[in-house]
Structure formats: C-alpha cells, structure tokens
XYZ file of C-alpha atoms in Angstrom:
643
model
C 29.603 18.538 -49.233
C 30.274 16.150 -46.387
C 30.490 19.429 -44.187
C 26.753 19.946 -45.019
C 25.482 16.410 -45.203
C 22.765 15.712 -42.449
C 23.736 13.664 -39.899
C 22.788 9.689 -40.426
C 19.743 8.556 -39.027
C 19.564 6.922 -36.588
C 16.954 6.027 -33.068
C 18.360 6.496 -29.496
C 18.653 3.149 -29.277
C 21.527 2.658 -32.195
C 23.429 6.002 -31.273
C 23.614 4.919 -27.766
C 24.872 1.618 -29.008
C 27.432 3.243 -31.203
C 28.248 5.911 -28.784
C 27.460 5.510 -25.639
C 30.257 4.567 -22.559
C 29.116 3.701 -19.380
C 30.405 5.393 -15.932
C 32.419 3.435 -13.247
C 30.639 5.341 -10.823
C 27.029 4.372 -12.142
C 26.892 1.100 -13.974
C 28.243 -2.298 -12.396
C 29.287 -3.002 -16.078
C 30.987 0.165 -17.271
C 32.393 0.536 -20.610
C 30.784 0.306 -24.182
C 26.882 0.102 -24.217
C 24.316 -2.641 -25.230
C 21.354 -2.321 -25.732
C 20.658 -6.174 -26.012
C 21.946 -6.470 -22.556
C 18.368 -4.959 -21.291
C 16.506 -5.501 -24.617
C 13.471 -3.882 -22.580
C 15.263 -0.595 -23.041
C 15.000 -0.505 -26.794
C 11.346 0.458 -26.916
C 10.982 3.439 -24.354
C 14.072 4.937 -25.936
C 13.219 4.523 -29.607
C 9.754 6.199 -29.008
C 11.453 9.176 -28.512
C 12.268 9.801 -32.220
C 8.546 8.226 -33.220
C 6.477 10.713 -34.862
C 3.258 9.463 -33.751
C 4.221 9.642 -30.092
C 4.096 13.211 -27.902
C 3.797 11.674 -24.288
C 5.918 8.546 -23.254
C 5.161 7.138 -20.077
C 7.864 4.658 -18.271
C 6.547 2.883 -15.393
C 9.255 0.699 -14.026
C 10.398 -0.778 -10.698
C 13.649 -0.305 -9.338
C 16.835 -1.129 -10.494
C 15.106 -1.249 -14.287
C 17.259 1.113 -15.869
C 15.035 3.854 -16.505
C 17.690 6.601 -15.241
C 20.227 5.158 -18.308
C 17.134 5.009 -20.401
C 16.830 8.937 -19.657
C 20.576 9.584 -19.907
C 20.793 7.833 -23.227
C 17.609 10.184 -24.673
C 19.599 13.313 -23.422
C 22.762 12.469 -25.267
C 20.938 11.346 -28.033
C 19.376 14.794 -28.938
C 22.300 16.745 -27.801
C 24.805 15.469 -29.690
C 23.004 14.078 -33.024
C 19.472 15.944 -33.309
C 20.353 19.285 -30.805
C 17.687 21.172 -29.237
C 16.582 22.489 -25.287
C 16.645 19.751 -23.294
C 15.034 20.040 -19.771
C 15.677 16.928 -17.006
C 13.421 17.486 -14.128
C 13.994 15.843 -10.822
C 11.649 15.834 -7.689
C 13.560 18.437 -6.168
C 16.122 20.728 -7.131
C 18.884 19.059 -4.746
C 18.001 15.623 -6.451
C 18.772 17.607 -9.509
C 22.458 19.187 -8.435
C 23.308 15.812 -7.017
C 21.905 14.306 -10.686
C 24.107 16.528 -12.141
C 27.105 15.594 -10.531
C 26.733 11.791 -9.977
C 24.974 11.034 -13.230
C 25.712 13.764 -16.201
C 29.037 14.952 -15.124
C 30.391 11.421 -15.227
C 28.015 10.742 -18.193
C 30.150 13.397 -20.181
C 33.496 12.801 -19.349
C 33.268 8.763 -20.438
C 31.680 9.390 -23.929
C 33.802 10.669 -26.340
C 30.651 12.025 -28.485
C 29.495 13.844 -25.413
C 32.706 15.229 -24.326
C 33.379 17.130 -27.639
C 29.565 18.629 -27.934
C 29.919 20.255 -24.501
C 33.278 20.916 -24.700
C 34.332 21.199 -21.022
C 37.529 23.621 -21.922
C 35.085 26.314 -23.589
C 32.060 26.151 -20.644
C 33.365 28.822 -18.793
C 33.264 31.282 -21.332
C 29.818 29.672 -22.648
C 28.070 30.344 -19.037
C 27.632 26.707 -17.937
C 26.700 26.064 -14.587
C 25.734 22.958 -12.560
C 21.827 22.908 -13.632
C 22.514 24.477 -17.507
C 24.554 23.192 -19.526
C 25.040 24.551 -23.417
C 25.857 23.032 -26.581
C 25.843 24.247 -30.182
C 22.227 24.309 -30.902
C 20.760 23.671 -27.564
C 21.078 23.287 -23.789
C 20.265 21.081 -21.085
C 18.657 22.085 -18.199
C 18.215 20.126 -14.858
C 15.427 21.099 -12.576
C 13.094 20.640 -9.828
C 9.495 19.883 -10.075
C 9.100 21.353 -5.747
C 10.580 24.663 -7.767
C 8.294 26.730 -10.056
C 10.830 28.970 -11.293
C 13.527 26.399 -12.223
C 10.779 24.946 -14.781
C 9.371 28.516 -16.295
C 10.852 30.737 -18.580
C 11.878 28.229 -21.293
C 10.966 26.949 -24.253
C 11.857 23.205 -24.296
C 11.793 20.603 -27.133
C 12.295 17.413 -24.971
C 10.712 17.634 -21.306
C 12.143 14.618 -19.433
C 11.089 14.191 -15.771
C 12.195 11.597 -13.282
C 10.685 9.811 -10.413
C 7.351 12.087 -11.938
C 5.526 9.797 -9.616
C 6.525 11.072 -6.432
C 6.701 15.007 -7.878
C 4.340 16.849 -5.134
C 2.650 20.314 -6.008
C 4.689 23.469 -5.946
C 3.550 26.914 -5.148
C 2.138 27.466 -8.482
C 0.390 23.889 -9.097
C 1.013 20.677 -10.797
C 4.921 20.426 -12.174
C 3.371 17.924 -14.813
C 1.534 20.571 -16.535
C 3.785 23.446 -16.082
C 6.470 20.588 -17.641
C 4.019 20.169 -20.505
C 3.341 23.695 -21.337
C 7.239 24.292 -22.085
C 7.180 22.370 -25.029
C 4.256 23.782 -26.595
C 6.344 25.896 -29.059
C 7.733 23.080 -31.091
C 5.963 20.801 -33.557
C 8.425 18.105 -33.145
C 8.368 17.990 -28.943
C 8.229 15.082 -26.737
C 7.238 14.858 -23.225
C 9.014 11.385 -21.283
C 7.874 10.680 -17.870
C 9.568 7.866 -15.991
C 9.016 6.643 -12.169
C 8.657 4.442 -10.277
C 5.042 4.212 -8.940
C 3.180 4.953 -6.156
C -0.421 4.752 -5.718
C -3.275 4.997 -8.175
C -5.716 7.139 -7.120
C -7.206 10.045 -9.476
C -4.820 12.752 -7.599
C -1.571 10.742 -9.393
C -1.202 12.484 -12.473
C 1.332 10.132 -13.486
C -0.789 7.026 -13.025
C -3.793 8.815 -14.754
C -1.518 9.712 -17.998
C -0.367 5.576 -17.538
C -4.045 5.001 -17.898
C -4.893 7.068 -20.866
C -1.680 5.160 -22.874
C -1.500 2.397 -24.786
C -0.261 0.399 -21.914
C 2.492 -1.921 -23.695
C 3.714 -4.703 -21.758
C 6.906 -6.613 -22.477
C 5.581 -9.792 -24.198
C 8.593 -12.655 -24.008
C 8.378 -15.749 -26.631
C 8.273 -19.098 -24.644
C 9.853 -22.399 -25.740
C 5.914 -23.370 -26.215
C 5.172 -20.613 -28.604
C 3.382 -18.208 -26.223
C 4.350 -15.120 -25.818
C 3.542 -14.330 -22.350
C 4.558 -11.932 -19.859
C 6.289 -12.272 -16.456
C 4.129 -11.403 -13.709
C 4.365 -12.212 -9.527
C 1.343 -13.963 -9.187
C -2.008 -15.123 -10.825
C -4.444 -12.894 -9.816
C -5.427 -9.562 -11.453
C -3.502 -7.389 -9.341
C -0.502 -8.591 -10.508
C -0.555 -6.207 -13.715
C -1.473 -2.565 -13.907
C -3.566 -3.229 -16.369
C -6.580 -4.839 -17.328
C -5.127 -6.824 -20.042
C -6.134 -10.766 -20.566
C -2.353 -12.226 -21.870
C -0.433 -15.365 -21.202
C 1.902 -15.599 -17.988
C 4.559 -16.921 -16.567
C 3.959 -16.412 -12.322
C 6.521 -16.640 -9.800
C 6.833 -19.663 -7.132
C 9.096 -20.042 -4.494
C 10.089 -22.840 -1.988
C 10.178 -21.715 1.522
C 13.439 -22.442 4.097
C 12.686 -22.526 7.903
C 11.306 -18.957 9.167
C 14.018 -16.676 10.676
C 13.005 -15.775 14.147
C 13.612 -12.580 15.554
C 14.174 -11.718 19.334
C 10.753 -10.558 19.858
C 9.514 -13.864 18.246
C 8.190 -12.656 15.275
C 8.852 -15.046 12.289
C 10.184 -13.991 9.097
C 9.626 -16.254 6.258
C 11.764 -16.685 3.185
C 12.640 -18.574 -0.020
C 15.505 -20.855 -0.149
C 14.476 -21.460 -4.190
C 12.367 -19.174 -7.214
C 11.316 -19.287 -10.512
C 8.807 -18.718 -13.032
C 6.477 -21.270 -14.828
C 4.629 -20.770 -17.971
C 0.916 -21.062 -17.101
C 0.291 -22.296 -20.747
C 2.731 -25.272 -21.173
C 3.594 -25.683 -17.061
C 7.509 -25.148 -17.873
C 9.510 -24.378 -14.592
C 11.894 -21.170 -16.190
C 15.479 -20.702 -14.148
C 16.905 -17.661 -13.789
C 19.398 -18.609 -17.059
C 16.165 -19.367 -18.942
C 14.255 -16.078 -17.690
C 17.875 -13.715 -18.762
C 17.538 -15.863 -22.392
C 14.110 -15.512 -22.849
C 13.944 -11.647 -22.173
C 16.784 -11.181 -25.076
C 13.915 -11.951 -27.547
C 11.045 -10.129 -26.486
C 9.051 -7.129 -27.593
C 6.738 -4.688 -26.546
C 3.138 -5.401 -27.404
C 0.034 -2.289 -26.583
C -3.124 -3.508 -24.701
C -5.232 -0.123 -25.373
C -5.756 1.716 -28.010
C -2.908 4.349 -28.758
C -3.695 8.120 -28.714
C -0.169 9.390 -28.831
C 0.683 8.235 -24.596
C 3.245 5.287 -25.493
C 3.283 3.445 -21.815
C 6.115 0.737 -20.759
C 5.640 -1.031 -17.686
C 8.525 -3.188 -16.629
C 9.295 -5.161 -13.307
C 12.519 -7.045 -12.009
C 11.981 -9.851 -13.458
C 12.723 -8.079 -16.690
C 16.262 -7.259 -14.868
C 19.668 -9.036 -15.941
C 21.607 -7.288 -13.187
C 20.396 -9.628 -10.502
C 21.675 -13.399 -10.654
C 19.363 -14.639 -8.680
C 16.364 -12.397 -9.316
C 13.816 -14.793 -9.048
C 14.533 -15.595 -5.101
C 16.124 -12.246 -4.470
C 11.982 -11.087 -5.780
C 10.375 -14.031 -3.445
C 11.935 -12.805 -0.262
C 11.428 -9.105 -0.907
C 8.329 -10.125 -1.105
C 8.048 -12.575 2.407
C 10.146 -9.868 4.165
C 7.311 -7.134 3.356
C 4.361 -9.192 4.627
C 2.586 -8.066 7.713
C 3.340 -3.962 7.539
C 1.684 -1.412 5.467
C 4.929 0.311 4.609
C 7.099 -2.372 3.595
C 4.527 -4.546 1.668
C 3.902 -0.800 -0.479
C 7.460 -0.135 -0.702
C 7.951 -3.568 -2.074
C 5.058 -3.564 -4.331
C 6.174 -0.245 -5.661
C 10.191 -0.515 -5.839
C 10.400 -4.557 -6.709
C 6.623 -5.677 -8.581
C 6.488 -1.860 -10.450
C 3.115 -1.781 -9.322
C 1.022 1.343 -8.215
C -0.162 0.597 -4.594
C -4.287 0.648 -4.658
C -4.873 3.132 -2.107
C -3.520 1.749 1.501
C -7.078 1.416 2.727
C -8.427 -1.452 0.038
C -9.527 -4.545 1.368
C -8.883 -7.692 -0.367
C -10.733 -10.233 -2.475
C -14.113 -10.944 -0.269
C -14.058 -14.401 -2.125
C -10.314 -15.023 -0.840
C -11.585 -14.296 2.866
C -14.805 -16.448 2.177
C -12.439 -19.457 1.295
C -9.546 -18.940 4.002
C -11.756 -18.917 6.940
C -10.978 -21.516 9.702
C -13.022 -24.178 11.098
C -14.443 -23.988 14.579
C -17.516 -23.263 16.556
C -18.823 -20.065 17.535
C -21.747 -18.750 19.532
C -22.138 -20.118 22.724
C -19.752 -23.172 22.057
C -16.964 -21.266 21.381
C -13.883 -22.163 23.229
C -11.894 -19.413 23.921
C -7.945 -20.207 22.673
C -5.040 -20.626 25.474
C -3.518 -17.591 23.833
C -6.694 -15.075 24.412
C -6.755 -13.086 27.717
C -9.692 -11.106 27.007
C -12.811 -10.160 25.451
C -13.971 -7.315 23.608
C -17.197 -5.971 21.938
C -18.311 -4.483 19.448
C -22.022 -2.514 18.964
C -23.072 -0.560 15.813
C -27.210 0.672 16.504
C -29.136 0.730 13.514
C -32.720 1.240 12.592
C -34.717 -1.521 12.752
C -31.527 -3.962 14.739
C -28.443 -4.061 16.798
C -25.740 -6.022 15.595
C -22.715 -7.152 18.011
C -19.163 -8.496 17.702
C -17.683 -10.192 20.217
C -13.446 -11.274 19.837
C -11.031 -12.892 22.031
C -7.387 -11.298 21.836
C -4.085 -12.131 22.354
C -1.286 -10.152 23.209
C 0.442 -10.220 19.902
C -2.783 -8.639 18.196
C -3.944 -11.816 16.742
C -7.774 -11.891 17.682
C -10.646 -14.499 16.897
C -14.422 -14.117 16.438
C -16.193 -15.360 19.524
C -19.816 -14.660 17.998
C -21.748 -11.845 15.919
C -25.097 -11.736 17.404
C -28.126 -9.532 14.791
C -31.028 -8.295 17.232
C -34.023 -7.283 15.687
C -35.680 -4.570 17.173
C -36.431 -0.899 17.366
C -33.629 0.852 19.254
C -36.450 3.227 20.676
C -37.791 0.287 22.760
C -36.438 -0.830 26.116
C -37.159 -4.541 25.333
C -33.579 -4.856 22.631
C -31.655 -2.782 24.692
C -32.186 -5.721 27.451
C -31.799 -8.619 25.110
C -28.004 -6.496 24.385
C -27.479 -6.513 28.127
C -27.955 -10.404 28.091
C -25.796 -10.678 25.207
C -22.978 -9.135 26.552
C -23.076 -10.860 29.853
C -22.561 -14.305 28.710
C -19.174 -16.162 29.991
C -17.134 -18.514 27.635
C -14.727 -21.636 28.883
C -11.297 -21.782 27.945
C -8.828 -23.665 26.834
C -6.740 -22.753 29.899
C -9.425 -23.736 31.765
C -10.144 -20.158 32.934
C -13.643 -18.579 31.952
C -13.814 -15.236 30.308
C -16.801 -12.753 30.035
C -17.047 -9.096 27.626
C -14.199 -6.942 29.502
C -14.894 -3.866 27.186
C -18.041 -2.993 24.303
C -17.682 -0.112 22.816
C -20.990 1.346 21.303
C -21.570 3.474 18.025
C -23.646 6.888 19.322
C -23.885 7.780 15.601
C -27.892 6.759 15.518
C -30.332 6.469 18.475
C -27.960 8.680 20.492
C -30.185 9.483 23.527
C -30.576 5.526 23.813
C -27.547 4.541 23.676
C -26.184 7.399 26.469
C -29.288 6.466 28.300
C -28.091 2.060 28.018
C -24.569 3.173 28.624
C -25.012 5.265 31.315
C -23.316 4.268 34.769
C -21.894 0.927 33.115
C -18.068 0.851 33.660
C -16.860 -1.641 31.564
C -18.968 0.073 28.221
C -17.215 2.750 26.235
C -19.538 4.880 23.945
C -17.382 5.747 20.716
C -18.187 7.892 17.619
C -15.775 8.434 14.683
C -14.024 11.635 13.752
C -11.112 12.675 11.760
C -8.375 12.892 14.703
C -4.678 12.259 14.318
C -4.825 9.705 16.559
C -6.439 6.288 16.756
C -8.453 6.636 20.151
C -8.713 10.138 22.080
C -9.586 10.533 25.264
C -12.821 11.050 26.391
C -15.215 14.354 27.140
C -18.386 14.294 29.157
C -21.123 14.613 26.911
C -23.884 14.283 28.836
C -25.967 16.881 30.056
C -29.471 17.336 32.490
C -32.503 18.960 31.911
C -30.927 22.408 32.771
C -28.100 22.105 29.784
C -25.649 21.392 32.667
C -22.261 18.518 31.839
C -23.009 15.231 34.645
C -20.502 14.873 36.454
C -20.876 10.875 36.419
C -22.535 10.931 32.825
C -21.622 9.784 29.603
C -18.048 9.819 28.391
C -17.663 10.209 24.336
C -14.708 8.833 22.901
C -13.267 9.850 19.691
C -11.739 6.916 17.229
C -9.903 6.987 14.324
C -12.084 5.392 12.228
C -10.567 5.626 9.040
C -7.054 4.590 10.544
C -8.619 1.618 12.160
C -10.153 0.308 8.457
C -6.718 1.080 7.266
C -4.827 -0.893 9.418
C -7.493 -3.799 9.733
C -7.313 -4.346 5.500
C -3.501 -4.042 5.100
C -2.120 -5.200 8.520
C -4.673 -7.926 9.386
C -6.845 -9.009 6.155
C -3.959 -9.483 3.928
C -1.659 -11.215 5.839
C -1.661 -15.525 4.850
C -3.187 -17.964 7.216
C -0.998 -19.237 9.405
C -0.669 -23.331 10.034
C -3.183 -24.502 12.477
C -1.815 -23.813 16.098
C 0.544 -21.284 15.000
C 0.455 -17.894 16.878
C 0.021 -15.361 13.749
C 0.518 -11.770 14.998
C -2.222 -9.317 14.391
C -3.869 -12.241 12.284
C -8.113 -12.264 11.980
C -9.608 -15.804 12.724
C -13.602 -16.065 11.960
C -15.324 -19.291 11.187
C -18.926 -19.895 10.085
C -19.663 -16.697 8.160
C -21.293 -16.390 4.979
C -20.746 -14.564 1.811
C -22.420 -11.722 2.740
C -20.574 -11.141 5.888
C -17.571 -11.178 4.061
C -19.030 -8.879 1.689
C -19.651 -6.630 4.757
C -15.761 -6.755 6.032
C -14.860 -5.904 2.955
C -17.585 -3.089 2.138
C -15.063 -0.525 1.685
C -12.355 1.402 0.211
C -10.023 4.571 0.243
C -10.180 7.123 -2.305
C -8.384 10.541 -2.303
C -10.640 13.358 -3.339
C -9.782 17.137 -3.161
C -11.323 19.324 -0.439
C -10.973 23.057 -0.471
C -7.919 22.284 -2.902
C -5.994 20.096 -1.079
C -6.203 16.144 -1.173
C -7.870 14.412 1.554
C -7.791 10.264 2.110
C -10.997 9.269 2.972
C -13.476 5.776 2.977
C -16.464 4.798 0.776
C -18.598 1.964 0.476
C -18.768 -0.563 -2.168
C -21.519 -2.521 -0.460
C -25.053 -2.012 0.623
C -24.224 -3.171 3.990
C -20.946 -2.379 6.441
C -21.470 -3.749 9.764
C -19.502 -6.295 10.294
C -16.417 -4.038 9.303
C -18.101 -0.997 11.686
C -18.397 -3.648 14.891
C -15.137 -5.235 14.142
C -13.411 -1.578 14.272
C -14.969 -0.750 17.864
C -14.358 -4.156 18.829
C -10.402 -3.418 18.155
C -11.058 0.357 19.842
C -12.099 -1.459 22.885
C -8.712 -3.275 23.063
C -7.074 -0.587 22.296
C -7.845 1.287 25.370
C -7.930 -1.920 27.901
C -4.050 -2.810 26.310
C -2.667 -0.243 23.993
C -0.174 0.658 26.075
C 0.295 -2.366 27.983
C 4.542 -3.276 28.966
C 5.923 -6.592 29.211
C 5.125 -7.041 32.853
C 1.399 -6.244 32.888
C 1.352 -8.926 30.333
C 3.189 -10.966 32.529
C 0.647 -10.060 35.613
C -2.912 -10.956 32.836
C -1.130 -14.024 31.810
C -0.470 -15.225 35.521
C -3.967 -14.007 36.540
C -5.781 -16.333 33.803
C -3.293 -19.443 34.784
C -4.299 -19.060 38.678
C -7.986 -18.814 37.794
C -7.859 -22.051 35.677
C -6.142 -23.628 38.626
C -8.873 -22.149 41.370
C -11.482 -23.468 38.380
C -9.893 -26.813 38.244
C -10.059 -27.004 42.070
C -13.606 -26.247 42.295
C -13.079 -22.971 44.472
C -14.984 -19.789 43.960
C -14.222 -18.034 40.762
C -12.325 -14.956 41.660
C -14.611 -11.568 40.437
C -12.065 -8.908 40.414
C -11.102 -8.138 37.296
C -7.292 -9.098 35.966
C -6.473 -5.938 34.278
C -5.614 -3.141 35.967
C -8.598 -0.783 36.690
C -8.772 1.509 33.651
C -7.894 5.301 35.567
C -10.603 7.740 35.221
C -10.436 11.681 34.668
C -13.173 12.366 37.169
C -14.519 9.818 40.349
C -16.846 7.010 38.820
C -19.050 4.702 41.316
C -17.243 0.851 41.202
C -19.019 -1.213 39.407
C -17.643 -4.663 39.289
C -16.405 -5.963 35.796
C -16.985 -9.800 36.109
C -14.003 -10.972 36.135
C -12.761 -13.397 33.496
C-alpha cells in the first residue's frame, strides 16, 4: 500500500526546500536550499502548481535568481509530479552550455535528482546533452533561433529563458511555437522568465507582461505600509501603472572620478532607501530584513498571466546593494547603451524605446538662466555657430547654437518669421537673421559659420535662397545608415541638365539625430553652473510650448513588409524646435565631425588671437578659423565672415 500511495503534496517551493542542494559551481552559497533566503522566489515558483494559472511571466533584473527559480520548477516536476519538460534558451549553444554548467551540476548535488535520472542507466535510456529521460517524462533543452529543436513534441511544462531577447526563427515567433507544444495537456503551464528589454508592441514578452496581473513584491514597513522598493519617484520607475507606497533610493555622492580624456564619472560613496510614507532612512540590514516578510500583491485584474517583477533591491546576494545600485546607475549616465543596459540588467525595467524624450515639464523646470537674442554672450568654451532652418507654410523658424568641442552646445536665439515662403521679402529678413555677430566671453566675436536648411517644403525657394551661398548647407532627411552623407547636385536648368555650381542636397539621419539628442543630450542632469557638461543642451527663456516642441516625439517599432522597422511619430501638434535643433547639430557635424586634437588646438588658438587683435582695437581678421570645408567639384569663394 505504501508502494501505491501518491506522492505527498507538496508546491515547488517546499520540495525544493526539502530537496534541493545547491552547486559549487553556480551558487555563492552552495549546499541545502532556502527558500526564505530570497523569499521573492516563493511566489513565481509556487504558481507553477496553481490551477488557475496557464502563463507565468517572470520579469526580473539580473542577479534575481530567476535561473534557480527555473531549475527548481524542472526538478520539481521531474522527480515528484513527472511529465515532458522542455527548457528553451535563446539559442541552442546557450542551451548545451545550460546543460552542462547548470543541469549537469544540478543533478549530481541532489540526491532526489540523481536517482530519477539515474546517470548509470542513461546510456542505455538514449540520453544525450539536450534530452534527458526519466520514468514518466523527459527534459528537453532547446533553442528558440532553432525551429526544429522546439517541434515535434508534446510538452506539459514549456519553460523559456531570457524569452526577452528570443529573436524570430525561420518559421516565426519561438513564443508561440513554445505555446502550441503544450496544447495537448489540460494540466500545462507555460513560464517565461527574462530579463527585459524594450517595450514596444514587437516584444512579445513585454506584451504577455502587460496582459498579467502584474504582481509586485509589496514589503511591510516598520510604519505599517506595505510599500515597494523602487529607484526613484517618478512613474518610470515601475513597469506598471500601479499607484502603491514606496520606498526610493538616495545616494550621497564622493568626488567625480576623472578620466584621461577629462570626462567625469560620478559616484556614490553612501545608499539607501527611505519610506516615502513615514520618511524612514532603510540600511541595507533593514532592506535584507524587511524583504524576509513580504508578499506578492496583483495590480490588474488576473486572466490566468501570473506576472512577477523583481529588481536588485529585492537581492540578498549583494552587501552593499543599495550603493553597488547608485553607481551602476551614475556610471551609465551620458550613453545610450550603458544607461539601457543598466536600466534593463540592474532596475528590471523594459527600456521605452531608445528614441523617447523625457518629461517636457522636467526640461521646462531645468532650464538655465541667461539672455538670449541679441544679448547673448557667447560662452569662453563655444568656438562656433551653427543654424538651424525648418520652412513652413505661412513662417520660417530658425535656431541658432554656440558649440563647444566636447558637444555641449547652448541656444544663442530661435527667431519665428512670419511670412509666405513664396515671397522674396522673408527670405531677406532670414538673410539678416543669419548675418548677425555675437560678443564673447573671450572677447572674440562670432557670426553663423554653418545653417543648414530643410528642402522638405518650398523646395524651389529654398535651392533658389541657397544657391551660391558657401557657408549654407541644404539638408533633407532620409533613412541612411549614416548620420550625414555626402552631398549630390540636385539642381538642374531649364534643359533638365545637373549645374555644375548648383545646389548640393545632403542626406541626414534624421531619426538617428532625434535618437541621440533625447538619450545622449536631454536626459543627462544639469551640470553646476560653470561646469563643462559634455554633449549637455543649455536653453534659457523658452516657454512651455517650446518644450512641448523638443519633446514632440517618440520611437515606435512597427512591422513593414514583415520585418520590424524603428521609426519616429509625433505626440504634439507642433515639432520645430526639435526639427531646427537636429539641422542645427547636422551643421556641426559636417564643420567638426571629424575634427583631431590639433585642429582643435588651431580653432582654439584662432579665437584667443582674435580676442587679443579685438582687445587691441585692430581690424577684425575675416578669414574664417576652420579649415575651408573641401568640395567635390570647384565652388566660387565666398567669404564666411569670420568669427
């Protein structure tokens, strides 16, 4: 009778605390499993044997222990409840190396593991590296980038890994194909962990975290809240939409670490979190404590997704987690990469599409204080001027900036003129815009070295303003690799013949450009006042709307014959200031893009001998400092102004 008595019951939580052993080669504490240790664990693993559940959704940064979470659901159901098992990787190599590093070893140091499968009888059972069989079932590892290593099967419990980062195969999406293989059992689960990436409507994995119940680790505070850890504040620091009580992360910042090239890297010499409810400071003791007691909570309504989101600060393996979170953080600033990679790996949050600006409001409020327009005062660290010149319908609207050589670049003025563009009288109040001068704080004066001019609307006008003016670019946007192209002659006579000396388009990047200007200029943090802040955006005076205009798009992803395609959209009525402010940055992109050290060296001298001719009440030199930009074909010389 005890022969036939059915196994106790039990969730995947309490077998892998009764017997469950930990690897050398995988855990930093190997030996006999807790589940306490990362109480966070307990609920993604236990929804595995609900009833109510067939999707399960794990949405964790690194270091979180989803791959133990996975491991512990595998032994689970092939040692007490046995049935196909299928553990999909992003590729089938991450899947043979899986199956070394983490089931082999997984096997060997649990005793209830190492009698199911039985490694003296797996010869003569068939096993190999990516199937493994068991009385009553078999695991399977996989590869979503391989079709064939997920068909053919029926499967009871689909488990994929990193699911976020699974691209299409040859036959489609590897969540679906996952999906269907469980389709012939009434009793199936389907448990997709990750960590994320972006959440646009191509991420099926973000879309399924979506349609869940979204639960969110909910941690009881000395106060009585039960709130949940979060980096910051604002909205964005939670994947979901949910209104709950938090604890946010502060730091203390030590002296910047300065690299060769002068760069400055900030970071945190203290961190911790403090309830927003009772204003409690909590240590990193406190934080390990206080995440012993909590429990996972749903913010939406449940239609059979179960979704965990966890973070770091939900992690007991780091000490100092708090700090060790901080600097990730400061390290990541300033490059679209890093600040993704450490939104995604440390914060377990999806990145929102590398092309969307940030708060309008937060720009409106951080803006610095100084005159523009014709008493602007042009800083010691510009050399040079730029414009910018989107053509509309019933206006023109201009953007001048002042740059420096570490990409840091100010607004000098933004100039609307009202007029038709099919009338000669606002194409000459552009022409006196553009050839005002500006004092400096060197002492030097500086005039427009570069506008580059939108030909997307009143084309014929603007070729015929342009035309024979060497320090004007004419620009239109296309989808090139590149950010700038170089140019071709566009412009033709009355016999359909290319001018020799005509117009020159050039193709921009547009799209890149926006990109760049919202993640590697927009969101970095104002520097102190003086400080040179690489790539950094000063503007002063401009109103809501502006902002609203600098901020009038984003990037979505939709599909175009099949495949996805990045692309932007607005959000806002109105776009020019972000349009003027991208050919504006074109402009200096051709005058310095691929300046060296020493022609630096040469603009920076040229500016300080000006100031001192200036000071000395000689002639202001004309020539201009930069070297002459080389043509493809012989232009007539048409003097630039000088600075």
């Amino acid at each position: 009778m005890r022969a036939w008595a059915p196994p106790p019951e039990l969730t995947v939580s309490e077998w892998a605390d009764k017997e469950r052993r930990l690897s050398s080669e995988t855990s930093a504490k190997p030996g006999k499993y807790s589940t306490a240790y990362t109480e966070y664990a307990r609920g993604p693993m236990d929804a595995f044997v609900d009833p109510t559940v067939r999707i399960i959704i794990g949405m964790f940064s690194a270091q979180t222990s989803k791959t133990t979470i996975i491991e512990n659901a595998a032994g689970y159901f092939a040692q007490h409840d046995p049935c196909p098992i299928m553990w999909v990787e992003p590729t089938l190599d991450i899947a043979e190396a899986m199956s070394k590093d983490r089931v082999s070893p997984m096997i060997r140091d649990t005793p209830a593991l190492r009698a199911v499968f039985s490694p003296q009888a797996a010869k003569s059972r068939g096993d190999t590296l990516l199937h493994k069989i068991f009385p009553g079932g078999s695991l399977t590892l996989a590869g979503a980038n391989s079709y064939n290593s997920l068909a053919s099967r029926p499967i009871r419990i689909a488990i994929g890994d990193e699911a976020a980062k699974w691209q299409a195969n040859e036959k489609g999406s590897p969540i679906r194909q996952l999906s269907a293989r469980v389709k012939g059992f009434w009793n199936s689960k389907v448990a997709l962990f990750s960590t994320p990436t972006t959440a646009d409507e191509n991420n099926e994995f973000f879309q399924l975290w979506e349609r869940s119940d979204q639960r969110l680790f909910r941690i009881p505070c000395d106060c009585g809240v039960r709130l949940v850890f979060v980096f910051d504040g604002n909205g964005n620091s939670l994947p979901c939409g949910a209104t709950v009580p938090r604890a946010i992360l502060e730091w203390e910042e030590a002296a910047p670490v300065v690299t060769g090239d002068g760069r400055k890297i900030r970071q945190a010499s203290a961190a911790w979190f403090r309830c927003l409810s009772c204003n409690r400071r909590i240590d990193d003791t406190d934080r390990r404590r206080m995440v012993q007691g909590g429990e996972w909570e749903p913010t939406a309504p449940f239609t059979g997704i179960a979704g965990f989101w966890g973070w770091q600060a939900l992690s007991p393996f780091e000490s100092a987690a708090a700090v060790h979170i901080a600097n990730e953080w400061l390290s990541a600033l300033g490059s679209d990469a890093t600040l993704q990679s450490a939104k995604n790996e440390t914060l377990g949050l999806p990145w929102q599409g590398t092309g969307d600006a940030p708060d309008w409001e937060r720009l409106y409020e951080r803006q610095d204080e100084y005159e523009t327009g014709d008493g602007f005062i042009v800083p010691a660290r510009a050399l040079y001027l730029t414009a910018g010149v989107d053509v509309q319908g019933d206006r023109i609207e201009v953007q001048i900036l002042a740059h420096a050589k570490n990409g840091e670049h100010w607004l000098v003025d933004y100039v609307v003129i009202s007029g038709s563009p099919f009338a000669d009288e606002i194409w000459a109040k552009l022409t006196e815009c553009l050839e005002r001068g500006w004092a400096g704080e060197s002492g030097a004066h500086f005039w427009v070295k570069l506008t580059a001019i939108d030909s997307g609307h009143a084309t014929h006008e603007v070729y015929k303003w342009a035309r024979g003016r060497a320090d004007v670019m004419v620009v239109k946007g296309f989808d090139i690799g590149e950010l700038l192209r170089a140019p071709s002659w566009v412009d033709i006579n009355w016999r359909g013949q290319k001018i020799k000396r005509g117009i020159q388009l050039w193709a921009i990047n547009v799209s890149e450009l926006k990109r760049r200007f919202y993640n590697a200029t927009l969101r970095l943090s104002k520097p102190d006042a003086g400080e040179p802040a690489a790539n950094y955006f000063h503007f002063s005076g401009r109103d809501r709307e502006w902002c609203k205009q600098l901020t009038a798009e984003h990037e979505v992803t939709k599909k175009v014959k099949g495949y996805p395609k990045k692309s932007f959209e607005q959000n806002h009525n109105r776009n020019e200031a972000l349009d003027t402010h991208g050919y504006g940055m074109a402009a200096a992109i051709r005058l310095t893009g691929r300046y060296r050290p020493d022609q630096w060296a040469q603009a920076e001298a040229a500016i300080a001998a000006m100031a001192v001719e200036i000071r000395a009440e000689e002639s202001i030199p004309l020539a201009p400092i930069f070297r002459p930009i080389q043509q493809s074909r012989p232009r007539p010389q048409i003097r630039l102004g000088g600075f």
